[in-house]
């Protein structure tokens, strides 16, 4: 069964750091690019970051560039999001998402259940 | 960045109705006979679910009452005969270039 399971969310003070993890199973991890997408409470979806299947390329939304780092460990089938200098506006549910690949239009085809990050003093 | 404009922001329809949601991109999403436009459905408290990829391709397991069309900058999601379980928020999203932007969503309510 293809699955993505996020962990690491919680409550953190502004300016602090947090690292999210996403454990993948049921598919060949090293063959797929992966994203983080977030959703603030009551708001729409916001794409955050993308890492290529081999980890060689990373892309970020302007809102997180320079503060967040996406990475992956193929030996552990795990995706990460290191979040530094957190702001109140980073409060959201963070989803780990698989990229379907070129043949399927690079859609976001598998989503985790999400992990909540609350930035508050 | 590519801006995605989705309309309407909300609508209410009855079971059996035909419903159409539109999405317009600020630049063309089509290249080499493919359009990089996808549609998602999200119900409260749940993760989004892929419905349509590459503008008109139905994701595995999605009921055939859902369909997508369009090319270039203008796209539509159609539900041919609305069912109670279709009450949800629908998002369009472009995968043509990063940042992979989403529309602001359409909240579909069943009367």
XYZ file of C-alpha atoms in Angstrom:
232
model
C 0.000 0.000 0.000
C 1.441 3.327 -1.073
C 1.684 5.555 1.974
C 3.240 8.743 3.306
C 3.223 9.379 7.053
C 4.313 12.736 8.447
C 5.573 13.396 11.948
C 7.348 16.098 13.917
C 4.677 18.766 14.121
C 3.922 20.640 17.305
C 3.863 24.009 19.005
C 6.967 26.159 18.680
C 7.836 29.762 19.528
C 8.529 32.338 16.821
C 12.154 32.318 15.756
C 12.679 28.698 16.754
C 13.256 25.624 14.578
C 11.398 22.406 13.867
C 12.078 19.414 11.649
C 9.298 17.483 9.962
C 9.725 13.922 8.730
C 7.760 11.898 6.220
C 8.122 8.120 6.065
C 7.327 6.607 2.672
C 6.302 3.035 1.962
C 4.784 0.927 -0.791
C 6.702 2.454 -3.691
C 10.276 2.907 -4.920
C 11.237 6.006 -2.929
C 14.274 6.900 -5.009
C 12.234 7.075 -8.224
C 9.934 9.939 -7.225
C 10.273 13.630 -6.578
C 8.547 14.799 -3.414
C 6.889 17.975 -2.180
C 5.796 19.707 0.967
C 2.465 21.533 0.732
C 0.893 23.430 3.605
C -2.539 24.697 4.556
C -3.090 27.410 7.149
C -6.214 27.000 9.294
C -9.298 27.750 7.200
C -7.211 28.670 4.171
C -6.262 27.164 0.829
C -3.307 25.061 -0.236
C 0.173 26.546 -0.549
C 3.038 24.737 -2.229
C 6.188 24.951 -0.070
C 9.062 22.964 -1.554
C 10.100 20.251 -4.008
C 13.063 17.898 -4.074
C 13.955 15.860 -7.137
C 13.972 12.064 -7.101
C 17.743 11.948 -6.601
C 17.988 14.879 -4.210
C 19.982 16.844 -6.749
C 17.539 19.720 -7.141
C 15.503 21.696 -4.633
C 12.884 24.385 -5.203
C 11.180 26.641 -2.691
C 8.319 29.069 -2.387
C 9.516 32.630 -1.892
C 7.734 32.680 1.484
C 10.109 30.041 2.909
C 13.267 30.474 0.835
C 16.318 30.834 3.029
C 14.484 29.564 6.128
C 13.300 26.062 5.143
C 15.357 23.193 3.737
C 13.935 20.104 2.079
C 16.016 16.930 2.068
C 15.655 13.190 1.672
C 17.356 10.014 2.854
C 16.847 7.124 0.471
C 18.400 4.656 2.925
C 15.513 5.425 5.283
C 12.810 6.170 2.690
C 12.249 9.449 4.489
C 11.640 13.040 3.434
C 12.447 15.958 5.715
C 11.611 19.623 6.074
C 13.943 21.632 8.306
C 12.155 24.814 9.312
C 14.214 27.614 10.870
C 13.328 31.138 11.964
C 9.686 30.172 12.207
C 7.035 32.864 11.996
C 3.429 32.929 13.134
C 2.378 32.854 9.467
C 4.034 29.428 9.104
C 1.245 27.959 11.252
C -0.376 25.291 9.097
C -0.949 21.631 8.423
C 2.064 20.401 6.463
C 1.505 17.656 3.906
C 4.134 15.403 2.391
C 3.179 14.706 -1.227
C 4.500 12.473 -3.999
C 5.016 13.824 -7.501
C 3.400 11.462 -9.998
C 6.144 11.883 -12.560
C 6.356 13.276 -16.085
C 4.107 10.634 -17.680
C 1.231 11.699 -15.399
C 1.742 15.426 -15.758
C 3.764 15.901 -12.574
C 0.566 15.905 -10.530
C 0.572 15.468 -6.762
C -0.823 11.964 -6.609
C -0.190 10.631 -3.091
C -0.710 12.773 0.025
C 0.126 12.095 3.631
C -2.372 12.774 6.390
C -0.580 15.966 7.404
C 1.108 17.207 10.559
C 0.128 20.411 12.348
C 2.702 23.091 13.074
C 1.683 25.938 15.363
C 4.006 28.897 15.776
C 2.982 30.871 18.817
C 4.511 32.564 21.825
C 5.075 33.045 -10.783
C 1.972 31.646 -12.512
C -1.251 32.909 -10.938
C -4.270 30.599 -10.858
C -7.732 32.187 -10.786
C -10.536 29.827 -9.874
C -14.261 30.540 -10.057
C -16.682 30.530 -8.487
C -15.298 30.638 -4.949
C -18.405 28.847 -3.751
C -21.536 27.326 -5.184
C -24.572 25.412 -4.088
C -26.215 22.770 -6.257
C -28.664 19.910 -5.982
C -28.121 16.190 -6.321
C -28.179 15.291 -9.997
C -27.125 18.744 -11.189
C -24.307 19.326 -13.649
C -21.631 21.501 -12.061
C -18.736 23.327 -13.705
C -15.757 24.979 -12.026
C -13.321 27.068 -14.025
C -9.658 27.814 -13.606
C -7.619 30.373 -15.511
C -3.840 30.588 -15.524
C -1.845 33.787 -15.978
C 0.169 32.092 -18.731
C -0.181 29.028 -20.920
C 0.179 25.671 -19.163
C 0.342 23.679 -22.392
C 3.479 22.294 -23.954
C 4.118 19.402 -26.326
C 0.427 18.443 -26.518
C 0.129 18.265 -22.709
C -1.405 20.682 -20.252
C 0.081 20.818 -16.785
C -3.151 21.462 -14.912
C -4.506 19.235 -12.156
C -7.658 19.139 -10.026
C -7.995 18.064 -6.393
C -10.873 17.426 -4.020
C -10.629 18.078 -0.292
C -13.195 17.255 2.360
C -12.977 18.801 5.859
C -10.202 17.387 8.002
C -8.801 15.277 5.181
C -5.848 15.545 2.827
C -6.552 16.588 -0.752
C -7.158 13.862 -3.304
C -6.076 13.971 -6.937
C -9.070 13.829 -9.296
C -7.799 14.888 -12.724
C -4.234 15.181 -14.010
C -2.901 16.779 -17.164
C -6.179 18.667 -17.636
C -8.362 15.776 -18.749
C -7.098 12.462 -17.376
C -9.120 10.751 -14.677
C -7.041 9.477 -11.761
C -7.500 5.779 -10.968
C -10.530 5.137 -8.795
C -12.207 8.485 -9.431
C -15.846 8.172 -10.555
C -16.433 8.911 -14.256
C -18.924 11.668 -13.439
C -15.825 13.835 -12.949
C -14.171 15.190 -16.081
C -11.705 17.882 -16.993
C -11.113 19.868 -20.138
C -9.240 22.839 -21.479
C -5.858 23.898 -22.735
C -3.613 26.928 -22.768
C -4.848 29.150 -19.973
C -8.491 28.094 -19.520
C -9.628 24.881 -17.861
C -12.807 23.394 -16.441
C -13.756 20.661 -13.995
C -17.211 19.217 -14.579
C -19.287 16.951 -12.371
C -21.951 15.505 -14.648
C -24.453 14.392 -12.005
C -23.768 15.714 -8.531
C -23.803 13.227 -5.656
C -24.029 13.947 -1.905
C -20.454 12.779 -1.366
C -19.195 15.443 -3.790
C -19.634 18.122 -1.135
C -16.043 19.373 -0.812
C -13.587 22.068 -1.753
C -12.006 21.760 -5.192
C -8.624 23.165 -6.158
C -6.867 23.561 -9.461
C -3.065 23.500 -9.509
C -0.431 24.072 -12.166
C 2.613 21.813 -12.462
C 4.092 23.670 -15.450
C 6.765 25.434 -13.431
C 7.808 26.071 -9.855
C 6.366 27.439 -7.666
C 3.518 24.955 -8.204
C 0.626 27.308 -7.512
C -2.928 26.432 -6.542
C -6.195 28.196 -7.167
C -7.952 29.589 -4.101
C -10.516 26.808 -4.119
C -14.206 26.347 -4.831
C -16.416 25.324 -1.929
C -19.183 23.104 -3.315
C -22.259 22.669 -1.145
C -25.113 20.276 -1.768
C -28.557 21.865 -1.370
